[in-house]
mmCIF file of C-alpha atoms and ligand atoms in Angstrom:
data_model
loop_
_atom_site.group_PDB
_atom_site.id
_atom_site.type_symbol
_atom_site.label_atom_id
_atom_site.label_comp_id
_atom_site.label_asym_id
_atom_site.label_seq_id
_atom_site.Cartn_x
_atom_site.Cartn_y
_atom_site.Cartn_z
ATOM 1 C CA MET A 1 71.436 122.660 77.393
ATOM 2 C CA LYS A 2 73.900 123.847 74.666
ATOM 3 C CA LYS A 3 73.773 121.771 71.422
ATOM 4 C CA VAL A 4 76.786 119.546 70.901
ATOM 5 C CA LYS A 5 78.871 120.672 68.058
ATOM 6 C CA LYS A 6 82.390 120.065 69.149
ATOM 7 C CA ILE A 7 83.718 117.423 71.417
ATOM 8 C CA ALA A 8 87.132 116.360 72.770
ATOM 9 C CA LEU A 9 88.781 113.047 73.505
ATOM 10 C CA LEU A 10 91.644 111.922 75.509
ATOM 11 C CA THR A 11 93.426 108.684 76.660
ATOM 12 C CA SER A 12 94.523 108.674 80.251
ATOM 13 C CA GLY A 13 96.333 106.282 82.656
ATOM 14 C CA GLY A 14 98.114 102.963 81.605
ATOM 15 C CA ASP A 15 98.118 102.488 77.785
ATOM 16 C CA CYS A 16 96.592 99.302 76.509
ATOM 17 C CA PRO A 17 95.880 97.597 73.143
ATOM 18 C CA GLY A 18 92.781 98.830 71.463
ATOM 19 C CA LEU A 19 93.091 102.687 72.391
ATOM 20 C CA ASN A 20 93.728 103.599 68.837
ATOM 21 C CA ALA A 21 90.912 101.602 67.612
ATOM 22 C CA CYS A 22 88.671 103.538 69.973
ATOM 23 C CA ILE A 23 90.162 106.888 69.088
ATOM 24 C CA ARG A 24 89.453 106.079 65.470
ATOM 25 C CA ALA A 25 85.886 105.298 66.228
ATOM 26 C CA VAL A 26 85.190 108.324 68.148
ATOM 27 C CA VAL A 27 86.659 110.652 65.461
ATOM 28 C CA ARG A 28 85.024 108.911 62.489
ATOM 29 C CA LYS A 29 81.562 108.576 64.311
ATOM 30 C CA SER A 30 81.781 112.145 65.197
ATOM 31 C CA ALA A 31 82.533 113.120 61.563
ATOM 32 C CA HIS A 32 79.642 111.034 60.542
ATOM 33 C CA GLU A 33 77.523 112.923 62.850
ATOM 34 C CA GLY A 34 78.681 116.363 61.724
ATOM 35 C CA LEU A 35 80.709 117.035 65.024
ATOM 36 C CA LYS A 36 84.141 118.648 65.187
ATOM 37 C CA VAL A 37 86.606 116.668 67.233
ATOM 38 C CA VAL A 38 89.703 117.717 69.258
ATOM 39 C CA GLY A 39 92.199 115.282 70.426
ATOM 40 C CA ILE A 40 93.924 116.102 73.689
ATOM 41 C CA ARG A 41 97.443 114.822 74.137
ATOM 42 C CA ARG A 42 98.787 113.277 77.184
ATOM 43 C CA GLY A 43 95.435 112.844 79.043
ATOM 44 C CA PHE A 44 94.430 115.275 81.668
ATOM 45 C CA ILE A 45 98.043 116.915 81.613
ATOM 46 C CA GLY A 46 97.340 117.964 78.112
ATOM 47 C CA LEU A 47 93.854 119.231 79.068
ATOM 48 C CA MET A 48 95.506 121.455 81.688
ATOM 49 C CA GLU A 49 98.213 122.697 79.117
ATOM 50 C CA LYS A 50 95.715 123.087 76.157
ATOM 51 C CA ASP A 51 97.758 120.602 74.228
ATOM 52 C CA ALA A 52 95.094 119.953 71.628
ATOM 53 C CA LEU A 53 94.683 119.137 67.866
ATOM 54 C CA GLU A 54 91.846 119.091 65.674
ATOM 55 C CA MET A 55 91.235 115.624 64.349
ATOM 56 C CA GLY A 56 89.484 114.728 61.020
ATOM 57 C CA VAL A 57 88.810 111.492 59.274
ATOM 58 C CA SER A 58 92.171 111.062 57.727
ATOM 59 C CA SER A 59 94.046 111.788 61.146
ATOM 60 C CA VAL A 60 92.992 108.299 62.193
ATOM 61 C CA SER A 61 93.914 106.342 59.152
ATOM 62 C CA GLY A 62 96.051 103.208 59.577
ATOM 63 C CA ILE A 63 95.897 103.050 63.350
ATOM 64 C CA ILE A 64 93.257 100.321 64.105
ATOM 65 C CA HIS A 65 95.833 97.739 64.417
ATOM 66 C CA GLN A 66 98.401 99.637 66.404
ATOM 67 C CA GLY A 67 99.100 99.388 70.219
ATOM 68 C CA GLY A 68 99.634 102.367 72.416
ATOM 69 C CA THR A 69 97.814 105.480 71.764
ATOM 70 C CA ILE A 70 98.537 108.239 69.108
ATOM 71 C CA LEU A 71 97.279 110.733 71.635
ATOM 72 C CA ARG A 72 99.753 109.567 74.224
ATOM 73 C CA THR A 73 98.603 109.160 77.805
ATOM 74 C CA ALA A 74 99.749 110.061 81.319
ATOM 75 C CA ARG A 75 98.773 110.060 84.964
ATOM 76 C CA SER A 76 98.442 113.404 86.634
ATOM 77 C CA GLU A 77 98.555 114.239 90.315
ATOM 78 C CA LEU A 78 97.857 118.047 89.602
ATOM 79 C CA PHE A 79 94.559 117.208 87.882
ATOM 80 C CA LYS A 80 93.323 115.614 91.215
ATOM 81 C CA THR A 81 93.464 119.135 92.750
ATOM 82 C CA LYS A 82 90.777 121.903 92.149
ATOM 83 C CA ARG A 83 93.681 124.193 90.853
ATOM 84 C CA GLY A 84 94.364 121.606 88.098
ATOM 85 C CA GLN A 85 90.733 121.113 87.190
ATOM 86 C CA LYS A 86 90.065 124.834 87.026
ATOM 87 C CA ARG A 87 92.908 124.974 84.419
ATOM 88 C CA ALA A 88 91.356 122.219 82.480
ATOM 89 C CA PHE A 89 87.817 123.936 82.814
ATOM 90 C CA ASP A 90 89.311 127.173 81.408
ATOM 91 C CA ASN A 91 90.691 125.412 78.507
ATOM 92 C CA ILE A 92 87.594 123.557 77.660
ATOM 93 C CA LYS A 93 85.763 126.827 77.586
ATOM 94 C CA GLU A 94 88.383 128.401 75.464
ATOM 95 C CA LEU A 95 88.395 125.574 72.925
ATOM 96 C CA ASP A 96 84.415 125.872 73.015
ATOM 97 C CA ILE A 97 84.043 122.014 73.648
ATOM 98 C CA GLN A 98 80.656 120.837 74.728
ATOM 99 C CA GLY A 99 81.618 117.220 75.703
ATOM 100 C CA LEU A 100 84.522 115.214 76.606
ATOM 101 C CA ILE A 101 85.209 111.452 76.158
ATOM 102 C CA VAL A 102 87.742 109.924 78.538
ATOM 103 C CA ILE A 103 89.200 106.588 77.641
ATOM 104 C CA GLY A 104 90.975 104.825 80.404
ATOM 105 C CA GLY A 105 90.655 103.055 83.700
ATOM 106 C CA ASP A 106 89.478 103.809 87.092
ATOM 107 C CA GLY A 107 91.741 106.876 87.849
ATOM 108 C CA SER A 108 90.697 108.418 84.546
ATOM 109 C CA PHE A 109 87.087 107.794 85.356
ATOM 110 C CA HIS A 110 87.512 109.764 88.593
ATOM 111 C CA GLY A 111 88.801 112.671 86.634
ATOM 112 C CA ALA A 112 85.919 112.542 84.160
ATOM 113 C CA TYR A 113 83.465 112.329 87.262
ATOM 114 C CA TYR A 114 84.749 115.413 88.895
ATOM 115 C CA LEU A 115 84.760 117.417 85.626
ATOM 116 C CA ASN A 116 81.112 116.702 85.211
ATOM 117 C CA LYS A 117 80.016 116.956 88.912
ATOM 118 C CA ASP A 118 81.970 119.987 90.097
ATOM 119 C CA TRP A 119 82.611 121.901 86.867
ATOM 120 C CA ASP A 120 79.509 121.074 84.664
ATOM 121 C CA ILE A 121 81.442 119.657 81.828
ATOM 122 C CA PRO A 122 79.498 116.747 80.114
ATOM 123 C CA THR A 123 81.886 113.700 80.199
ATOM 124 C CA ILE A 124 81.469 110.010 79.086
ATOM 125 C CA GLY A 125 84.067 107.241 80.172
ATOM 126 C CA VAL A 126 85.074 104.362 77.947
ATOM 127 C CA PRO A 127 86.552 101.569 80.023
ATOM 128 C CA ALA A 128 89.989 100.545 78.661
ATOM 129 C CA THR A 129 92.460 98.775 80.947
ATOM 130 C CA ILE A 130 94.226 95.380 80.722
ATOM 131 C CA ASP A 131 93.269 94.868 84.327
ATOM 132 C CA ASN A 132 89.609 94.388 83.309
ATOM 133 C CA ASP A 133 88.504 95.706 86.792
ATOM 134 C CA ILE A 134 85.858 98.251 85.660
ATOM 135 C CA ALA A 135 82.528 97.231 86.424
ATOM 136 C CA GLY A 136 79.797 98.032 83.923
ATOM 137 C CA SER A 137 81.403 96.310 81.066
ATOM 138 C CA ASP A 138 81.915 92.487 80.930
ATOM 139 C CA PHE A 139 85.212 93.264 79.124
ATOM 140 C CA ASN A 140 87.388 96.298 79.175
ATOM 141 C CA ILE A 141 89.405 97.294 76.128
ATOM 142 C CA GLY A 142 92.906 95.844 76.178
ATOM 143 C CA PHE A 143 92.173 92.926 78.418
ATOM 144 C CA ALA A 144 91.827 90.277 75.625
ATOM 145 C CA THR A 145 95.057 91.208 74.053
ATOM 146 C CA ALA A 146 96.844 91.291 77.340
ATOM 147 C CA VAL A 147 95.569 87.661 78.118
ATOM 148 C CA ASN A 148 96.744 86.554 74.702
ATOM 149 C CA THR A 149 100.118 88.086 75.209
ATOM 150 C CA ALA A 150 100.588 86.485 78.733
ATOM 151 C CA LEU A 151 99.363 83.140 77.254
ATOM 152 C CA GLU A 152 101.984 83.437 74.648
ATOM 153 C CA GLY A 153 104.637 83.828 77.382
ATOM 154 C CA ILE A 154 103.224 80.898 79.334
ATOM 155 C CA ASP A 155 103.365 78.643 76.309
ATOM 156 C CA LYS A 156 106.857 79.537 75.523
ATOM 157 C CA ILE A 157 107.915 78.900 79.134
ATOM 158 C CA ARG A 158 106.145 75.732 79.109
ATOM 159 C CA ASP A 159 108.695 74.417 76.469
ATOM 160 C CA THR A 160 111.549 75.270 78.721
ATOM 161 C CA ALA A 161 109.785 74.058 81.876
ATOM 162 C CA THR A 162 109.214 70.640 80.212
ATOM 163 C CA SER A 163 112.849 70.474 78.784
ATOM 164 C CA HIS A 164 114.506 71.235 82.003
ATOM 165 C CA ASP A 165 112.282 69.620 84.623
ATOM 166 C CA ARG A 166 111.506 72.800 86.331
ATOM 167 C CA LEU A 167 108.951 74.821 88.242
ATOM 168 C CA PHE A 168 108.273 78.176 86.837
ATOM 169 C CA ILE A 169 106.303 80.904 88.627
ATOM 170 C CA ILE A 170 105.042 83.501 86.114
ATOM 171 C CA GLU A 171 103.902 86.960 87.447
ATOM 172 C CA VAL A 172 101.253 88.848 85.355
ATOM 173 C CA MET A 173 99.799 92.238 85.819
ATOM 174 C CA GLY A 174 96.310 93.271 86.983
ATOM 175 C CA ARG A 175 97.009 95.571 89.957
ATOM 176 C CA THR A 176 94.588 94.301 92.544
ATOM 177 C CA SER A 177 92.618 92.122 90.314
ATOM 178 C CA GLY A 178 93.197 88.550 89.016
ATOM 179 C CA PHE A 179 91.413 88.631 85.750
ATOM 180 C CA ILE A 180 94.626 88.301 83.555
ATOM 181 C CA ALA A 181 96.021 85.661 85.917
ATOM 182 C CA LEU A 182 92.854 83.579 85.875
ATOM 183 C CA TRP A 183 92.165 83.736 82.072
ATOM 184 C CA ALA A 184 95.746 83.397 80.978
ATOM 185 C CA GLY A 185 96.185 80.567 83.537
ATOM 186 C CA LEU A 186 93.233 78.612 82.522
ATOM 187 C CA ALA A 187 93.955 79.067 78.862
ATOM 188 C CA GLY A 188 97.622 77.928 79.418
ATOM 189 C CA GLY A 189 96.437 74.794 81.445
ATOM 190 C CA VAL A 190 98.727 75.871 84.365
ATOM 191 C CA GLU A 191 98.979 73.830 87.520
ATOM 192 C CA ASN A 192 98.030 76.672 89.775
ATOM 193 C CA ILE A 193 96.805 80.190 89.778
ATOM 194 C CA PHE A 194 97.239 82.923 92.434
ATOM 195 C CA ILE A 195 94.611 85.580 92.406
ATOM 196 C CA PRO A 196 93.961 88.322 95.063
ATOM 197 C CA GLU A 197 90.175 87.422 95.006
ATOM 198 C CA LEU A 198 91.019 84.062 96.552
ATOM 199 C CA LYS A 199 93.303 83.097 99.364
ATOM 200 C CA THR A 200 95.516 80.338 98.336
ATOM 201 C CA ASP A 201 96.674 77.683 100.749
ATOM 202 C CA LEU A 202 100.380 77.338 99.915
ATOM 203 C CA ASP A 203 100.614 74.076 101.800
ATOM 204 C CA GLU A 204 97.924 72.582 99.447
ATOM 205 C CA VAL A 205 99.670 73.967 96.421
ATOM 206 C CA CYS A 206 102.911 72.168 97.650
ATOM 207 C CA ARG A 207 100.922 68.952 98.385
ATOM 208 C CA LYS A 208 99.640 68.971 94.864
ATOM 209 C CA LEU A 209 103.100 69.662 93.344
ATOM 210 C CA GLU A 210 104.582 66.764 95.303
ATOM 211 C CA GLU A 211 101.670 64.572 94.346
ATOM 212 C CA GLY A 212 102.252 65.391 90.674
ATOM 213 C CA ARG A 213 106.008 64.631 91.200
ATOM 214 C CA GLN A 214 105.123 61.122 92.617
ATOM 215 C CA ARG A 215 102.880 60.504 89.543
ATOM 216 C CA GLY A 216 106.039 61.267 87.252
ATOM 217 C CA LYS A 217 105.335 64.804 86.503
ATOM 218 C CA THR A 218 108.488 66.633 85.981
ATOM 219 C CA SER A 219 107.659 70.312 85.421
ATOM 220 C CA SER A 220 104.887 72.691 86.526
ATOM 221 C CA ILE A 221 103.796 76.358 85.871
ATOM 222 C CA ILE A 222 102.160 78.503 88.560
ATOM 223 C CA VAL A 223 100.690 81.921 87.504
ATOM 224 C CA VAL A 224 100.682 84.540 90.087
ATOM 225 C CA ALA A 225 98.643 87.900 89.785
ATOM 226 C CA GLU A 226 100.960 90.749 90.764
ATOM 227 C CA GLY A 227 98.462 91.917 93.566
ATOM 228 C CA ASP A 228 98.187 88.602 95.342
ATOM 229 C CA GLU A 229 98.174 88.710 99.042
ATOM 230 C CA ALA A 230 100.662 85.724 99.389
ATOM 231 C CA GLY A 231 103.509 87.951 97.871
ATOM 232 C CA ASN A 232 105.012 88.523 94.565
ATOM 233 C CA ALA A 233 106.271 85.718 92.253
ATOM 234 C CA PHE A 234 109.815 85.717 93.897
ATOM 235 C CA GLU A 235 108.396 85.434 97.276
ATOM 236 C CA ILE A 236 105.961 82.878 96.592
ATOM 237 C CA GLY A 237 108.781 80.821 94.804
ATOM 238 C CA GLY A 238 111.014 81.291 97.792
ATOM 239 C CA LYS A 239 108.294 79.805 100.070
ATOM 240 C CA ILE A 240 107.670 76.858 97.859
ATOM 241 C CA LYS A 241 111.357 76.175 97.577
ATOM 242 C CA GLU A 242 111.721 76.265 101.256
ATOM 243 C CA LYS A 243 108.733 73.772 101.633
ATOM 244 C CA ILE A 244 109.607 71.282 98.930
ATOM 245 C CA GLY A 245 112.868 72.233 97.502
ATOM 246 C CA TYR A 246 112.029 72.336 93.837
ATOM 247 C CA GLU A 247 114.290 73.946 91.210
ATOM 248 C CA ILE A 248 112.309 77.080 90.457
ATOM 249 C CA ARG A 249 112.628 80.028 88.013
ATOM 250 C CA VAL A 250 110.587 83.143 88.139
ATOM 251 C CA VAL A 251 109.442 85.208 85.155
ATOM 252 C CA VAL A 252 107.787 88.591 85.585
ATOM 253 C CA LEU A 253 106.112 89.484 82.234
ATOM 254 C CA GLY A 254 105.575 93.097 83.219
ATOM 255 C CA HIS A 255 104.768 95.835 80.672
ATOM 256 C CA LEU A 256 105.050 93.648 77.585
ATOM 257 C CA GLN A 257 101.473 92.905 78.530
ATOM 258 C CA ARG A 258 100.467 96.553 77.781
ATOM 259 C CA GLY A 259 101.701 96.851 74.219
ATOM 260 C CA GLY A 260 101.128 95.070 70.873
ATOM 261 C CA SER A 261 98.565 94.974 68.292
ATOM 262 C CA PRO A 262 95.013 94.470 69.557
ATOM 263 C CA VAL A 263 93.255 91.239 68.859
ATOM 264 C CA ALA A 264 90.007 91.347 66.943
ATOM 265 C CA LEU A 265 87.887 91.197 70.161
ATOM 266 C CA ASP A 266 89.621 94.344 71.513
ATOM 267 C CA ARG A 267 89.352 96.212 68.178
ATOM 268 C CA ILE A 268 85.567 95.443 67.913
ATOM 269 C CA LEU A 269 84.916 96.398 71.588
ATOM 270 C CA ALA A 270 86.881 99.598 71.166
ATOM 271 C CA THR A 271 84.932 100.395 67.913
ATOM 272 C CA ARG A 272 81.588 99.784 69.451
ATOM 273 C CA LEU A 273 82.259 101.658 72.706
ATOM 274 C CA GLY A 274 83.849 104.588 70.988
ATOM 275 C CA SER A 275 80.911 104.973 68.838
ATOM 276 C CA ALA A 276 78.567 104.490 71.703
ATOM 277 C CA ALA A 277 80.275 107.222 73.781
ATOM 278 C CA VAL A 278 79.516 109.746 70.784
ATOM 279 C CA ASP A 279 75.916 108.691 70.693
ATOM 280 C CA SER A 280 75.764 109.149 74.475
ATOM 281 C CA LEU A 281 77.045 112.631 74.366
ATOM 282 C CA LEU A 282 74.660 113.468 71.394
ATOM 283 C CA LYS A 283 71.617 112.212 73.370
ATOM 284 C CA GLY A 284 72.555 114.662 76.214
ATOM 285 C CA GLU A 285 73.949 112.144 78.634
ATOM 286 C CA ARG A 286 76.804 113.140 80.981
ATOM 287 C CA GLY A 287 78.701 111.777 83.871
ATOM 288 C CA LYS A 288 78.194 108.190 82.368
ATOM 289 C CA MET A 289 80.236 105.374 81.135
ATOM 290 C CA VAL A 290 79.480 102.986 78.349
ATOM 291 C CA GLY A 291 79.909 99.327 78.553
ATOM 292 C CA LEU A 292 79.162 96.106 76.916
ATOM 293 C CA VAL A 293 77.085 93.632 78.978
ATOM 294 C CA CYS A 294 75.997 90.319 77.487
ATOM 295 C CA ASP A 295 76.929 91.756 74.012
ATOM 296 C CA GLU A 296 74.638 94.841 74.525
ATOM 297 C CA ILE A 297 75.748 98.494 74.802
ATOM 298 C CA LYS A 298 74.832 99.826 78.359
ATOM 299 C CA THR A 299 75.353 103.123 80.079
ATOM 300 C CA PHE A 300 75.990 103.495 83.799
ATOM 301 C CA PRO A 301 76.689 106.402 86.028
ATOM 302 C CA ILE A 302 80.388 106.737 85.766
ATOM 303 C CA GLU A 303 80.918 106.223 89.518
ATOM 304 C CA TYR A 304 79.471 102.693 89.040
ATOM 305 C CA ALA A 305 82.723 101.737 87.860
ATOM 306 C CA TRP A 306 84.413 102.024 91.308
ATOM 307 C CA LYS A 307 81.338 101.804 93.489
ATOM 308 C CA THR A 308 80.651 98.288 92.211
ATOM 309 C CA LYS A 309 83.277 95.602 92.747
ATOM 310 C CA LYS A 310 83.498 93.722 89.433
ATOM 311 C CA GLU A 311 83.298 90.130 90.337
ATOM 312 C CA ILE A 312 85.611 87.516 88.835
ATOM 313 C CA ASP A 313 84.217 84.175 87.931
ATOM 314 C CA LEU A 314 85.553 81.776 90.561
ATOM 315 C CA SER A 315 84.060 78.690 88.797
ATOM 316 C CA LEU A 316 86.854 79.298 86.264
ATOM 317 C CA TYR A 317 89.402 78.806 89.055
ATOM 318 C CA ASP A 318 87.635 75.664 90.270
ATOM 319 C CA LEU A 319 87.745 74.346 86.626
ATOM 320 C CA SER A 320 91.458 75.178 86.302
ATOM 321 C CA GLN A 321 92.093 72.935 89.439
ATOM 322 C CA ILE A 322 89.930 70.130 88.356
ATOM 323 C CA LEU A 323 91.655 70.144 85.001
ATOM 324 C CA ALA A 324 95.280 70.565 86.208
ATOM 325 C CA GLY A 325 97.119 67.234 85.688
HETATM 326 O O1 LIG B 1 96.582 99.359 85.246
HETATM 327 C C1 LIG B 1 97.349 98.808 84.302
HETATM 328 C C2 LIG B 1 98.781 98.525 84.807
HETATM 329 O O2 LIG B 1 99.557 97.893 83.781
HETATM 330 C C3 LIG B 1 98.671 97.524 85.960
HETATM 331 O O3 LIG B 1 98.388 96.115 85.673
HETATM 332 C C4 LIG B 1 100.007 97.701 86.644
HETATM 333 O O4 LIG B 1 99.976 97.259 87.925
HETATM 334 C C5 LIG B 1 100.251 99.165 86.517
HETATM 335 O O5 LIG B 1 99.382 99.564 85.326
HETATM 336 C C6 LIG B 1 101.556 99.505 86.309
HETATM 337 O O6 LIG B 1 101.751 100.882 86.132
HETATM 338 P P1 LIG B 1 103.000 101.720 85.548
HETATM 339 O O7 LIG B 1 102.884 101.525 83.971
HETATM 340 O O8 LIG B 1 102.734 103.123 86.072
HETATM 341 O O9 LIG B 1 104.119 100.859 86.130
#
């Protein structure tokens, strides 16, 4: 095995708060260990185009609190092909890189997996996605901030819902997972939460809304995960209106959940995992992901991320229903 002297890192897929904190940790931990670091711009696209820059300690000054990613990010169809991967492989060899850290979500981890398996490039994945759907880490970088952002939206809408006696349906991101919806919904004390992991009985939701109305309740909030099988927030709102004729407004929070300064939890998670990824490469590990499980750093084969379904804690949903007034 060739001694690791120079590594590369990239951010790939959807951006999320905490990526810069992770980049900073990788660069500075590497400098501490005497490694050279190359940053690749625009994810795997930059790897195929050799869009690389040397990164030293001062190149990551003043970024720990910034959202987005200074390396920029992208999704690439070409990189899914052998032709694209061969280009990346050639560039990695030309740059004399002995290890690659990939910070991103599920799609990015697939890229890292193939570079290791088919092209013999040591790769380590760091889970970063607001969706929080990567198994092997209790929390993924960006999730905590996205929940806080969604919660801020819910709190503000609560003011208007109360003032106008309305039912609001708020749609949050999460792709096919309901983590953001469940956490933000529970923290916001909303009346109901629609998540893809659970089939929601619309008649029961309407029955509860009616029951609340009879008790004198004048406004309500329902949070819907974008991937819910009952449909999007507009469709669900339409169905509820048809059944019980409420005045309804729909808010789709969308991409504002992806930006913003990372909360402390995300900064610390990103810092610990970035540093752990460098340790992992130095130990000669490859084709792995790093994660935080019960506050301990763990490594797993990278495919664990998609071969294992990350379970959502449905007792939180039950609790939200018990406590909804
Ligand atoms: O995976 C992160 C995420 O923000 C999802 O929650 C969302 O479904 C998707 O990315 C949106 O992707 P895009 O930025 O390509 O519209």
